[in-house]
mmCIF file of C-alpha atoms and ligand atoms in Angstrom:
data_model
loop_
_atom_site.group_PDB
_atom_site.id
_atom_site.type_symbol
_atom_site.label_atom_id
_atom_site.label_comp_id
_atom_site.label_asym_id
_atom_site.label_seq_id
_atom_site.Cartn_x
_atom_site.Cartn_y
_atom_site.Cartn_z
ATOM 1 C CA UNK A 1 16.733 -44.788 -64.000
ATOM 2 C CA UNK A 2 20.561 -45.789 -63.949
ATOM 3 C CA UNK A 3 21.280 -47.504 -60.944
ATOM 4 C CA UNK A 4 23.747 -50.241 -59.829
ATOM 5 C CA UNK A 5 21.885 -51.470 -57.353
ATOM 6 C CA UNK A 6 20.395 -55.045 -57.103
ATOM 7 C CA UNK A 7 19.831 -56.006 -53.725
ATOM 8 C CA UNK A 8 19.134 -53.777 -50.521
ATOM 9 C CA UNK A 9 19.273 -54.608 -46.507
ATOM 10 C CA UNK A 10 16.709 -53.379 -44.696
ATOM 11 C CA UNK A 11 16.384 -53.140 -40.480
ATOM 12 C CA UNK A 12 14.918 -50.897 -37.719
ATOM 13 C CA UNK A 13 17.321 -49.438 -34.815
ATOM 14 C CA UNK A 14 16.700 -47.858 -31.620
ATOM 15 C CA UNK A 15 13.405 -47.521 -29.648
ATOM 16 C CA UNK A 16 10.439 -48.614 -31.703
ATOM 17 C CA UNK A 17 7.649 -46.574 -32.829
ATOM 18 C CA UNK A 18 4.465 -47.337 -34.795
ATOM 19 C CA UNK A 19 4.597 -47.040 -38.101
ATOM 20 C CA UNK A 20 7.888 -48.823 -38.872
ATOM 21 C CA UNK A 21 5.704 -52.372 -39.558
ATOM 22 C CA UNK A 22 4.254 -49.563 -42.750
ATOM 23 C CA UNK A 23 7.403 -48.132 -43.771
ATOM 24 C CA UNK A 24 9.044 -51.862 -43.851
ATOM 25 C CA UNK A 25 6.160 -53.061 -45.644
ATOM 26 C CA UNK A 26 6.451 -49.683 -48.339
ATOM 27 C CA UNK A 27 10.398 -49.981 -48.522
ATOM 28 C CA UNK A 28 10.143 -53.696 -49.417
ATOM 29 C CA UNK A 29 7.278 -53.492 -52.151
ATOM 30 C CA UNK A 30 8.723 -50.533 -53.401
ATOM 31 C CA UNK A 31 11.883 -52.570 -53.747
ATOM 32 C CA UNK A 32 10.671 -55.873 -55.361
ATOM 33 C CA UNK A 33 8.667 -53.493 -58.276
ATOM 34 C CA UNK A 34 11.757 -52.090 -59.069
ATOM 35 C CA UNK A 35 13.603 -55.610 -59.618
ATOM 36 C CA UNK A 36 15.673 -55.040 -56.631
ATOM 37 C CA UNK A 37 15.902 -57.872 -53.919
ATOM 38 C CA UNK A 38 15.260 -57.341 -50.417
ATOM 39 C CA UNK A 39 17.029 -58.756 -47.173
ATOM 40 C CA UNK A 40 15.280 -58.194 -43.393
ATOM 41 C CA UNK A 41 17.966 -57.803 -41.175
ATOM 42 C CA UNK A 42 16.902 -58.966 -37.789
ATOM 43 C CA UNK A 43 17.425 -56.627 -34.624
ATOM 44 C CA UNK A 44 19.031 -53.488 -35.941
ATOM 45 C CA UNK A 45 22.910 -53.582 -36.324
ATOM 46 C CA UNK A 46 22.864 -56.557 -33.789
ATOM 47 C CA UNK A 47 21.442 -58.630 -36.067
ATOM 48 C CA UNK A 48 24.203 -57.186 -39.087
ATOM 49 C CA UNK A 49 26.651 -58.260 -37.485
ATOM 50 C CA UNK A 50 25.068 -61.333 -35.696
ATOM 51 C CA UNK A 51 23.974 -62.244 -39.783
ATOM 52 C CA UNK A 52 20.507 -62.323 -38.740
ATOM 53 C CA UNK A 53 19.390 -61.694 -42.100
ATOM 54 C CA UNK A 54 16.303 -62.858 -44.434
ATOM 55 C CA UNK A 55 15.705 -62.431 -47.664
ATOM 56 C CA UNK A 56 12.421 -60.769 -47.793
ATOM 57 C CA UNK A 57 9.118 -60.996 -50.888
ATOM 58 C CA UNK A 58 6.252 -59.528 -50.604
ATOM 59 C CA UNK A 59 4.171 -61.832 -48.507
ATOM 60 C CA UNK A 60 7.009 -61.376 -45.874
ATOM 61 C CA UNK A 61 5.417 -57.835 -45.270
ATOM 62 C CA UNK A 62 1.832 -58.980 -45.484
ATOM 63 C CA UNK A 63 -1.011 -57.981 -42.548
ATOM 64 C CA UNK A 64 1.818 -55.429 -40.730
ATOM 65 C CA UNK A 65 0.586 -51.806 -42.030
ATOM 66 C CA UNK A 66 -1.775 -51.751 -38.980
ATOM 67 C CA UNK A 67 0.837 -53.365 -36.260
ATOM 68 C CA UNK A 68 2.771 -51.272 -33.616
ATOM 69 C CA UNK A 69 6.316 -52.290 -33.176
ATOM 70 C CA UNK A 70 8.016 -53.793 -35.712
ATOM 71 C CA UNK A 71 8.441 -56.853 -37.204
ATOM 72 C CA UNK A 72 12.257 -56.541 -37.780
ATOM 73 C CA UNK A 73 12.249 -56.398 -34.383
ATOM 74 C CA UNK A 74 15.207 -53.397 -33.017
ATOM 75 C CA UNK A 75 18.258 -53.288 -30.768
ATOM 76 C CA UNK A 76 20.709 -50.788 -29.617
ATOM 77 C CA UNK A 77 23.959 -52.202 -30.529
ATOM 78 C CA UNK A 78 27.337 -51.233 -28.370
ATOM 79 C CA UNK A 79 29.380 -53.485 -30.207
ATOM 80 C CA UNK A 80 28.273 -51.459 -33.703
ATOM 81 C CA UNK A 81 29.975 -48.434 -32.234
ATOM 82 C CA UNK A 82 33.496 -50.063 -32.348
ATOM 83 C CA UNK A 83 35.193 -50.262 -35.757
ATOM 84 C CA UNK A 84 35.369 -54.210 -35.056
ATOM 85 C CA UNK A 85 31.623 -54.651 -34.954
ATOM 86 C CA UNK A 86 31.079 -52.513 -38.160
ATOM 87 C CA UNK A 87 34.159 -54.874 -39.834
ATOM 88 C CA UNK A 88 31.621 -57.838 -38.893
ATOM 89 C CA UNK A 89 28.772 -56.426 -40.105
ATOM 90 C CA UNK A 90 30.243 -55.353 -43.961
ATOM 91 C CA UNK A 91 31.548 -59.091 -43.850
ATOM 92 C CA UNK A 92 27.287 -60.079 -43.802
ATOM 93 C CA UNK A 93 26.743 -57.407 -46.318
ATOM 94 C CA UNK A 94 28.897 -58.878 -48.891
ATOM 95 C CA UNK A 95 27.840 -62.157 -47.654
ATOM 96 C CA UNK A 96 24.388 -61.832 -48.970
ATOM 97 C CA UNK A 97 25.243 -59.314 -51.967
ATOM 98 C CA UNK A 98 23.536 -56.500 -50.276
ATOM 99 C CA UNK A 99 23.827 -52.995 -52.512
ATOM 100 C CA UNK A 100 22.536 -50.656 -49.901
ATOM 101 C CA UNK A 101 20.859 -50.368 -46.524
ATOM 102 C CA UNK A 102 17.813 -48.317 -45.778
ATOM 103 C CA UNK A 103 17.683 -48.070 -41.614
ATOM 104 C CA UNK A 104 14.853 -47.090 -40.166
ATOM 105 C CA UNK A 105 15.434 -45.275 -36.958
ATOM 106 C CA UNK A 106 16.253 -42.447 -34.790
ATOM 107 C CA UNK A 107 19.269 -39.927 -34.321
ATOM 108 C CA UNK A 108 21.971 -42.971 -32.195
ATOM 109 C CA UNK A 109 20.638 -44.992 -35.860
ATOM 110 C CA UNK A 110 20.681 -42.804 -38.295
ATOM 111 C CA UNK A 111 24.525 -41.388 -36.460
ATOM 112 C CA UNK A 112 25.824 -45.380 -36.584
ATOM 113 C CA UNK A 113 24.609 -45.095 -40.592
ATOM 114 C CA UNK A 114 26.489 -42.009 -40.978
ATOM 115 C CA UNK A 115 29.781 -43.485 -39.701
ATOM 116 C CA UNK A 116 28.905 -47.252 -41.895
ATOM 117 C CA UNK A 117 28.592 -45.458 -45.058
ATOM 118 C CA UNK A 118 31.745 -43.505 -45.121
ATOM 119 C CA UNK A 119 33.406 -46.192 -43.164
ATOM 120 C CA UNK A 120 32.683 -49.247 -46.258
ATOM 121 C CA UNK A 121 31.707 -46.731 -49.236
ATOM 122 C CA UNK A 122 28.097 -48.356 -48.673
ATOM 123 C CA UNK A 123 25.009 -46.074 -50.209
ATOM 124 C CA UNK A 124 22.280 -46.093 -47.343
ATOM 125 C CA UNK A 125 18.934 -44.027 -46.875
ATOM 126 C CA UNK A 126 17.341 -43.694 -43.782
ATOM 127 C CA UNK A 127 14.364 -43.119 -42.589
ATOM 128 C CA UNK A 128 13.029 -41.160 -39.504
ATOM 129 C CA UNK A 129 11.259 -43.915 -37.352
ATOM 130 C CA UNK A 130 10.998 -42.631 -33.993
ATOM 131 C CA UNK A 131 8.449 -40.961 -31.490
ATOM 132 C CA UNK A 132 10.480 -38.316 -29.825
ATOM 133 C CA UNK A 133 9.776 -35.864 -33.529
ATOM 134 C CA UNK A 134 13.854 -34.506 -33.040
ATOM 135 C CA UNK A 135 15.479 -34.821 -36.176
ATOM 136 C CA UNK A 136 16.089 -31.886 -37.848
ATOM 137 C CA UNK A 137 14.844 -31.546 -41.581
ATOM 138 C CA UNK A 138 11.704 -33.073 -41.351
ATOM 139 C CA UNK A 139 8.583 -31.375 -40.001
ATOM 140 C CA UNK A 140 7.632 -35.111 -38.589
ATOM 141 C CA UNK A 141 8.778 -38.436 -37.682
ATOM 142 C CA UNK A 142 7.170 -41.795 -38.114
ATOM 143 C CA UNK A 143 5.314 -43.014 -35.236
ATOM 144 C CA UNK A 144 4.999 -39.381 -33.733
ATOM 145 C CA UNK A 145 1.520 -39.016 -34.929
ATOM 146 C CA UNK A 146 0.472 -42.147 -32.939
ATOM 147 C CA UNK A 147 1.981 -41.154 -29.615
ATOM 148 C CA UNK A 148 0.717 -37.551 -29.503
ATOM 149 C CA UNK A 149 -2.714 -39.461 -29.914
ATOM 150 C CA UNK A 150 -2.020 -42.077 -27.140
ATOM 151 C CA UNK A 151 -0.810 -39.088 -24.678
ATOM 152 C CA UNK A 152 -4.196 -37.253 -26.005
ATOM 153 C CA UNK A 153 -6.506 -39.959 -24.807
ATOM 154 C CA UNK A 154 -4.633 -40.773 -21.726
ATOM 155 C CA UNK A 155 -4.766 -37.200 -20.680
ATOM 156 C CA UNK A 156 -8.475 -37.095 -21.438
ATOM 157 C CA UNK A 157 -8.534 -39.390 -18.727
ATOM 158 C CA UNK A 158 -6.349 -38.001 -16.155
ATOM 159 C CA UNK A 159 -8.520 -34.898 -16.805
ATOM 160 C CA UNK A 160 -11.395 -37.291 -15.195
ATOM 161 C CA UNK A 161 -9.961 -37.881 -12.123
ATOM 162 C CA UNK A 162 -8.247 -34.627 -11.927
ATOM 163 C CA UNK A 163 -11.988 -32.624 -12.110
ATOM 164 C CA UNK A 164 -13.198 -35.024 -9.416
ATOM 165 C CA UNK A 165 -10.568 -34.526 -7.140
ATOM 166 C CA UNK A 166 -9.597 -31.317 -7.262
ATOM 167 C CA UNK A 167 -5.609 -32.107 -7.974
ATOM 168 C CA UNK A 168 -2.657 -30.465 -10.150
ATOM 169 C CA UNK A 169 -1.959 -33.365 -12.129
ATOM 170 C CA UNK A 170 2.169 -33.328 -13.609
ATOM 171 C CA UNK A 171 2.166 -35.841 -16.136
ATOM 172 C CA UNK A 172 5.616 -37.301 -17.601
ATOM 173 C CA UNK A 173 5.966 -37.430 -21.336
ATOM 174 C CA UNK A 174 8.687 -38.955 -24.105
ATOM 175 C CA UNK A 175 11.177 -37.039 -26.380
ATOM 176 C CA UNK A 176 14.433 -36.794 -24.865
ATOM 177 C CA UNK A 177 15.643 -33.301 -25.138
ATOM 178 C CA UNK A 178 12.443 -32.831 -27.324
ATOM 179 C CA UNK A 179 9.576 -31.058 -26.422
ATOM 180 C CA UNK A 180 7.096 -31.418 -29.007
ATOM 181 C CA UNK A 181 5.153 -34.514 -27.224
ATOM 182 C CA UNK A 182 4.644 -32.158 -24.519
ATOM 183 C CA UNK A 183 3.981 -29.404 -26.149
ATOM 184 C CA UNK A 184 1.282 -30.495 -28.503
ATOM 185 C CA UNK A 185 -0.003 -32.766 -26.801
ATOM 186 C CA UNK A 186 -0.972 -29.989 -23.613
ATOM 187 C CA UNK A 187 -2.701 -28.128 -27.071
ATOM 188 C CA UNK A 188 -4.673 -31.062 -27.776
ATOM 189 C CA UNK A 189 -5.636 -32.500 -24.110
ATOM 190 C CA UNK A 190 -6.295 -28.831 -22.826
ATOM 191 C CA UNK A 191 -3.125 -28.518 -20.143
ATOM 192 C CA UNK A 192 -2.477 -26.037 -18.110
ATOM 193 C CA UNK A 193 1.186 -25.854 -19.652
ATOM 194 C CA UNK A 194 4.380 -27.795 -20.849
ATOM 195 C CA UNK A 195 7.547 -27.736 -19.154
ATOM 196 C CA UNK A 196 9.733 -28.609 -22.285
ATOM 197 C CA UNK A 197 13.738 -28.652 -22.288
ATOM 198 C CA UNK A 198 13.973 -26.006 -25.446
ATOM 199 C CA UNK A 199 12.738 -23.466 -22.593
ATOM 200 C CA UNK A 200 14.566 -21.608 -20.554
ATOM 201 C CA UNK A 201 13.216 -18.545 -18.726
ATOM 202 C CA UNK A 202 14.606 -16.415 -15.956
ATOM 203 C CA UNK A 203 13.624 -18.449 -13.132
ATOM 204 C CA UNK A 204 12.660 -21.430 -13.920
ATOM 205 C CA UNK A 205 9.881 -22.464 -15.905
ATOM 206 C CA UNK A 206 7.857 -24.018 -13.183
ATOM 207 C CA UNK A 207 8.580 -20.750 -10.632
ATOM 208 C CA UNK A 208 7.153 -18.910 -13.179
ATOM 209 C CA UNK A 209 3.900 -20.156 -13.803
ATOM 210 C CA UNK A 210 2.981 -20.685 -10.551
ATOM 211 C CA UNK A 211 4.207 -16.916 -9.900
ATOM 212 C CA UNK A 212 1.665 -16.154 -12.854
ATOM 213 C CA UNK A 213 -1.146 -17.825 -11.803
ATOM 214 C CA UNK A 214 -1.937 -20.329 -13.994
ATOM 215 C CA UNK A 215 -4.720 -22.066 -11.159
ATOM 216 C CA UNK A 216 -6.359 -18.492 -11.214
ATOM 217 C CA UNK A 217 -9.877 -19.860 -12.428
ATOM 218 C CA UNK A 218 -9.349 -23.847 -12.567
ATOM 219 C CA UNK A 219 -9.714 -25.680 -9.696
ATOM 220 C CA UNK A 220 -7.960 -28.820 -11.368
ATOM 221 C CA UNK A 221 -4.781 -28.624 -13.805
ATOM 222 C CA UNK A 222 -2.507 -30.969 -15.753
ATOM 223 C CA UNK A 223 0.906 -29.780 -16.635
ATOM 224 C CA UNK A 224 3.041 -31.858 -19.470
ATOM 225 C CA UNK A 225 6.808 -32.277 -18.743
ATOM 226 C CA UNK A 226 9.124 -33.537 -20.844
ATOM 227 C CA UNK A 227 11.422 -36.330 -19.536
ATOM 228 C CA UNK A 228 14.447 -34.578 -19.760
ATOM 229 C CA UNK A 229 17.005 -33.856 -17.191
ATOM 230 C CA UNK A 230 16.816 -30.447 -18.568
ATOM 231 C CA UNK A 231 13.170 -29.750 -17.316
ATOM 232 C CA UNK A 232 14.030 -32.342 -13.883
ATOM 233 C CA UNK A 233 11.107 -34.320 -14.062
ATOM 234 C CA UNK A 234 7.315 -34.562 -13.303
ATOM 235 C CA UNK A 235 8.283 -36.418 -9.743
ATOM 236 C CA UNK A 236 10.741 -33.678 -8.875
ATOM 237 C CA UNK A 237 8.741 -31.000 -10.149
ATOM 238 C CA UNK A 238 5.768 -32.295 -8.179
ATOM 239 C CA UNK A 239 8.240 -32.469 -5.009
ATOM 240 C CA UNK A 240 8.764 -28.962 -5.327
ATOM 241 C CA UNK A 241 5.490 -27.648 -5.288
ATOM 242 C CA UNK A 242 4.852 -29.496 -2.347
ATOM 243 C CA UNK A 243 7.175 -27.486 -0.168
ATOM 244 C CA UNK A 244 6.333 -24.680 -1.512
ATOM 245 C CA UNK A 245 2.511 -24.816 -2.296
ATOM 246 C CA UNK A 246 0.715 -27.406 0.112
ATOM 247 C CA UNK A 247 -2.570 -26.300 -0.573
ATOM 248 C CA UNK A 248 -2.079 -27.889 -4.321
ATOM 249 C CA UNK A 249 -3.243 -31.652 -4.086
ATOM 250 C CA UNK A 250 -0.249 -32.896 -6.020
ATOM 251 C CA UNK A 251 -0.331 -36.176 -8.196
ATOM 252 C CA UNK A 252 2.389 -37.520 -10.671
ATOM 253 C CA UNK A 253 1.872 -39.759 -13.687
ATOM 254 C CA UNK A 254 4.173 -41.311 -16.058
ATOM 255 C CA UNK A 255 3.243 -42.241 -19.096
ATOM 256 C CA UNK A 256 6.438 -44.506 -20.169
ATOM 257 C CA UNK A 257 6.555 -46.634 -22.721
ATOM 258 C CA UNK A 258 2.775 -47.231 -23.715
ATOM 259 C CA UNK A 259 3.760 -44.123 -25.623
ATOM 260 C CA UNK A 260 5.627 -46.095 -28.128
ATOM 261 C CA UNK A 261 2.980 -49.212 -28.483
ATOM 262 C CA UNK A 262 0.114 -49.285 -30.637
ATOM 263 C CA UNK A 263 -1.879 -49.191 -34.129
ATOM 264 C CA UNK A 264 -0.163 -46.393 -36.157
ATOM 265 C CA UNK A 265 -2.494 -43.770 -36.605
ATOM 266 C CA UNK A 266 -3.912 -43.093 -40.608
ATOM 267 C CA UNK A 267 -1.373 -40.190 -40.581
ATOM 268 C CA UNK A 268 1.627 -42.440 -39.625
ATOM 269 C CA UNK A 269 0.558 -44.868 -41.807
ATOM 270 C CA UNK A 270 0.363 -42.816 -45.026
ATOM 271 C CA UNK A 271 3.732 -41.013 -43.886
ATOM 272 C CA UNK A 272 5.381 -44.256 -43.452
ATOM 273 C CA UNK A 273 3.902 -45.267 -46.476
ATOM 274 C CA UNK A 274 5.405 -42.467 -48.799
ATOM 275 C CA UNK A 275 9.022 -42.042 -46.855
ATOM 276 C CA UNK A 276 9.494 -45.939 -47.886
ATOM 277 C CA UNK A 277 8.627 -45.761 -51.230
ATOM 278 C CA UNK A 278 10.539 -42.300 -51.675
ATOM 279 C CA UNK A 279 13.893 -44.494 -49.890
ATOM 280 C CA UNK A 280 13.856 -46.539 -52.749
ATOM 281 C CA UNK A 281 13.445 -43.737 -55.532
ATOM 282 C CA UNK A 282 16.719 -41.914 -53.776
ATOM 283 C CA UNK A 283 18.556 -45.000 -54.161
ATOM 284 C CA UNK A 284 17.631 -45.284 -57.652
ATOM 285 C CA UNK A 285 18.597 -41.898 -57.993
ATOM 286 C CA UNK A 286 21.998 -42.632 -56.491
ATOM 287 C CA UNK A 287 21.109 -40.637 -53.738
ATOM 288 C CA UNK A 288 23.398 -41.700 -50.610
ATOM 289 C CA UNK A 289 23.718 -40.705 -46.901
ATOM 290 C CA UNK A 290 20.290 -39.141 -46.978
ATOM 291 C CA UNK A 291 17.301 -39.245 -44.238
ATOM 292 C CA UNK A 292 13.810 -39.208 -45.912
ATOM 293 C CA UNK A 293 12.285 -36.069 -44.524
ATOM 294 C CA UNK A 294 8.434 -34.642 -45.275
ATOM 295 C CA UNK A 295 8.418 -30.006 -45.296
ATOM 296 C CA UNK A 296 4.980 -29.127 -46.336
ATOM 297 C CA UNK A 297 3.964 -31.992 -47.186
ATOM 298 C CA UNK A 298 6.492 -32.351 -49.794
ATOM 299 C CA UNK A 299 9.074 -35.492 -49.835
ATOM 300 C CA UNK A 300 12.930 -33.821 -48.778
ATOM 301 C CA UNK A 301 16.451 -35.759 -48.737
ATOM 302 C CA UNK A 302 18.141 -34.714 -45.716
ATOM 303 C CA UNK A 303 21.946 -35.259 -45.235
ATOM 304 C CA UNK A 304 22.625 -37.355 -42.376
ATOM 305 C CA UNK A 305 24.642 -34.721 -40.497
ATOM 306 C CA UNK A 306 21.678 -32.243 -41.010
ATOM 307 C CA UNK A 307 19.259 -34.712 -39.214
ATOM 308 C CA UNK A 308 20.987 -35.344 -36.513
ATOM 309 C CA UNK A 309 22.240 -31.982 -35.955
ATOM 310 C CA UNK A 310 19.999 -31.326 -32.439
ATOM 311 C CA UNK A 311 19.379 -27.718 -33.719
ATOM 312 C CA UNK A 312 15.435 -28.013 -34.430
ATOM 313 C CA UNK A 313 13.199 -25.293 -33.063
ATOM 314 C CA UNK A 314 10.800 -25.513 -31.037
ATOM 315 C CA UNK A 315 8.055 -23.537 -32.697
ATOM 316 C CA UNK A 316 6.968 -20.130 -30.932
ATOM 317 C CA UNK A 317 3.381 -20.038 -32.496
ATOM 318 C CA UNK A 318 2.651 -23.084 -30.865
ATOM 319 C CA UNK A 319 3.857 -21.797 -27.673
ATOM 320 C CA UNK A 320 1.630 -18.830 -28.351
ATOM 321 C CA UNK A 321 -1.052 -21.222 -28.776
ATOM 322 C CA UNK A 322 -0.967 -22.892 -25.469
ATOM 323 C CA UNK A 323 -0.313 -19.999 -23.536
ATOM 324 C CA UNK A 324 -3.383 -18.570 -24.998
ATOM 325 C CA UNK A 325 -5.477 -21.589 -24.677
ATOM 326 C CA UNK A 326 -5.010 -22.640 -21.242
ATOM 327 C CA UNK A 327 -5.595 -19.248 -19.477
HETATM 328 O O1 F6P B 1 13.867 -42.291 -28.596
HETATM 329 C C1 F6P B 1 12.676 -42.905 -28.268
HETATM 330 C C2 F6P B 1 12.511 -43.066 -26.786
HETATM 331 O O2 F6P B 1 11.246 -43.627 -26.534
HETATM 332 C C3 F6P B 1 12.719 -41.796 -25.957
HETATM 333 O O3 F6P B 1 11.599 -40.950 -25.962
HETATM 334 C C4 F6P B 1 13.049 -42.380 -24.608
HETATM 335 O O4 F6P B 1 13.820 -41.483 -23.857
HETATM 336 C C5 F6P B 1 13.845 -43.609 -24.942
HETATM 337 O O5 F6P B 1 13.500 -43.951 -26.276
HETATM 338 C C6 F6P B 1 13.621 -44.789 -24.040
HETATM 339 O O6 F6P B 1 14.463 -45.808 -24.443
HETATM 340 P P1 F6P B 1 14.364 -47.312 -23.919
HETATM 341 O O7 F6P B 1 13.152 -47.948 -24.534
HETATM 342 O O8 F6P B 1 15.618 -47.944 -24.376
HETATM 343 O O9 F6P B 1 14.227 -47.234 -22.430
#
């Protein structure tokens, strides 16, 4: 395949999620059997423009498929967003000869790629490392996988305690404006519901399920909310039914970030795994301001603006499914 490029940079942006140790690991290898050298650039864009950058062979990315985090370590950069910073970090590109960037990261990454690319005429690929599962495109993000299993087993827990005692357990989940933590992960751990920021109903979401019942036969409950400011909160959600329901024995719990830590899961790995080595075949097919997305379990290029374009659904059947589930 025709393709000028010799040398790519390589870094992870925003919040981490596991998973990104695989796809850093697949970009690089992919990389060095295709002739093309590979630079690790050190805490996302800080690190471009701070010239934290390595060049990388294949024994850099040894042991790290099964480690959480990522090796590149990641940063959100405010000095990236100003056309100064991004002047400072094309001077490291051409420094070290770099071709292309592939950035692994969420929408705030994958944006700041958007605006580098056009900005310096650079080709870069990215690829969708984070937990929250909200880029449009792609039916899944790397590192999603992994925290809908960590929220599974913690719930299974909660559930414990929850029997015992008798409570309504709210329990605070990742995503952003992005439901799909909570959602699925009620489906899998057997919730009551999830309070999710894609939903808005008459009232309010919380009004009505307690209007409909949903402690009919159970004498203990968990309910998944999203983090949002859209859905308020588990604590104020919990405050609420206080007033207005003191016979419910209310508890709150939080997961925060022990959602993002952790072995990927096989899924994440293998995901990670093929979006790497398919970020490297788009730049060899002169592919450019593209996120590696998977539909149906088929490889997709989406254009940056698509990805980050906050217009993905949440899906109705597997609304269906939880309503149905948890009666
Ligand atoms: O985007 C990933 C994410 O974990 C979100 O779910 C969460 O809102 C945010 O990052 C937390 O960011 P930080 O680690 O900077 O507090």
């Amino acid at each position: 395949m025709d393709s000028n490029i010799k040398s790519i940079g390589l870094l992870t942006s925003g919040g981490d999620a596991p998973g990104m140790n695989a796809a850093i690991r697949a970009v690089t290898r992919a990389a060095i059997s295709n002739d093309i050298r590979v630079f690790g650039i050190y805490r996302g864009y800080k690190g471009l423009i701070s010239n934290e950058i390595v060049e990388f062979k294949t024994n850099s990315v040894s042991n790290i498929i099964q480690q959480g985090g990522t090796i590149l370590k990641s940063a959100r950069s405010e000095e990236f967003m100003s056309e100064e910073g991004r002047k400072k970090a094309y001077k490291n590109i051409q420094k070290h000869g770099i071709d292309a960037l592939v950035v692994i990261g969420g929408d705030g990454s994958l944006t700041g790629a958007g605006i580098f690319a056009n900005e310096f005429n650079i080709p870069i690929v990215g690829l969708p490392g984070t937990i929250d599962n909200d880029l449009s495109g792609t039916d899944t993000t790397i590192g999603y996988d992994t925290a809908l299993n960590t929220i599974m087993q913690s719930m299974d827990k909660i559930r414990d305690t929850a029997t015992s005692h008798e409570r309504l357990f709210f329990v605070e989940v990742m995503g952003r404006n992005c439901g799909y933590l909570a959602l699925n992960s009620a489906i899998a751990a057997g919730a009551e519901a999830a309070i999710i920021p894609e939903i808005s109903t008459k009232k309010d979401q919380l009004t009505e399920l307690i209007e409909q019942g949903f402690r009919k036969y159970k004498s203990s409950s968990m309910v998944l909310v999203t983090e949002s400011k859209i859905t308020g909160g588990a604590i104020n959600l919990a405050e609420r039914v206080k007033k207005q329901y003191p016979q419910y024995d209310v508890r709150v719990t939080i997961l925060g970030h022990l959602q993002r830590g952790g072995s990927p899961t096989a899924q994440d790995r293998i995901l990670a795994s093929r979006m790497g080595v398919a970020a490297i075949q788009a730049l060899l097919e002169n592919q450019r301001n593209v996120m590696i997305g998977i539909k149906e379990n088929e490889i997709v290029y989406v254009p940056f603006v698509r990805a980050i374009k906050k217009d993905k659904e949440i899906s109705k059947e597997l609304l269906e499914v939880l309503r149905v589930t948890s009666i």
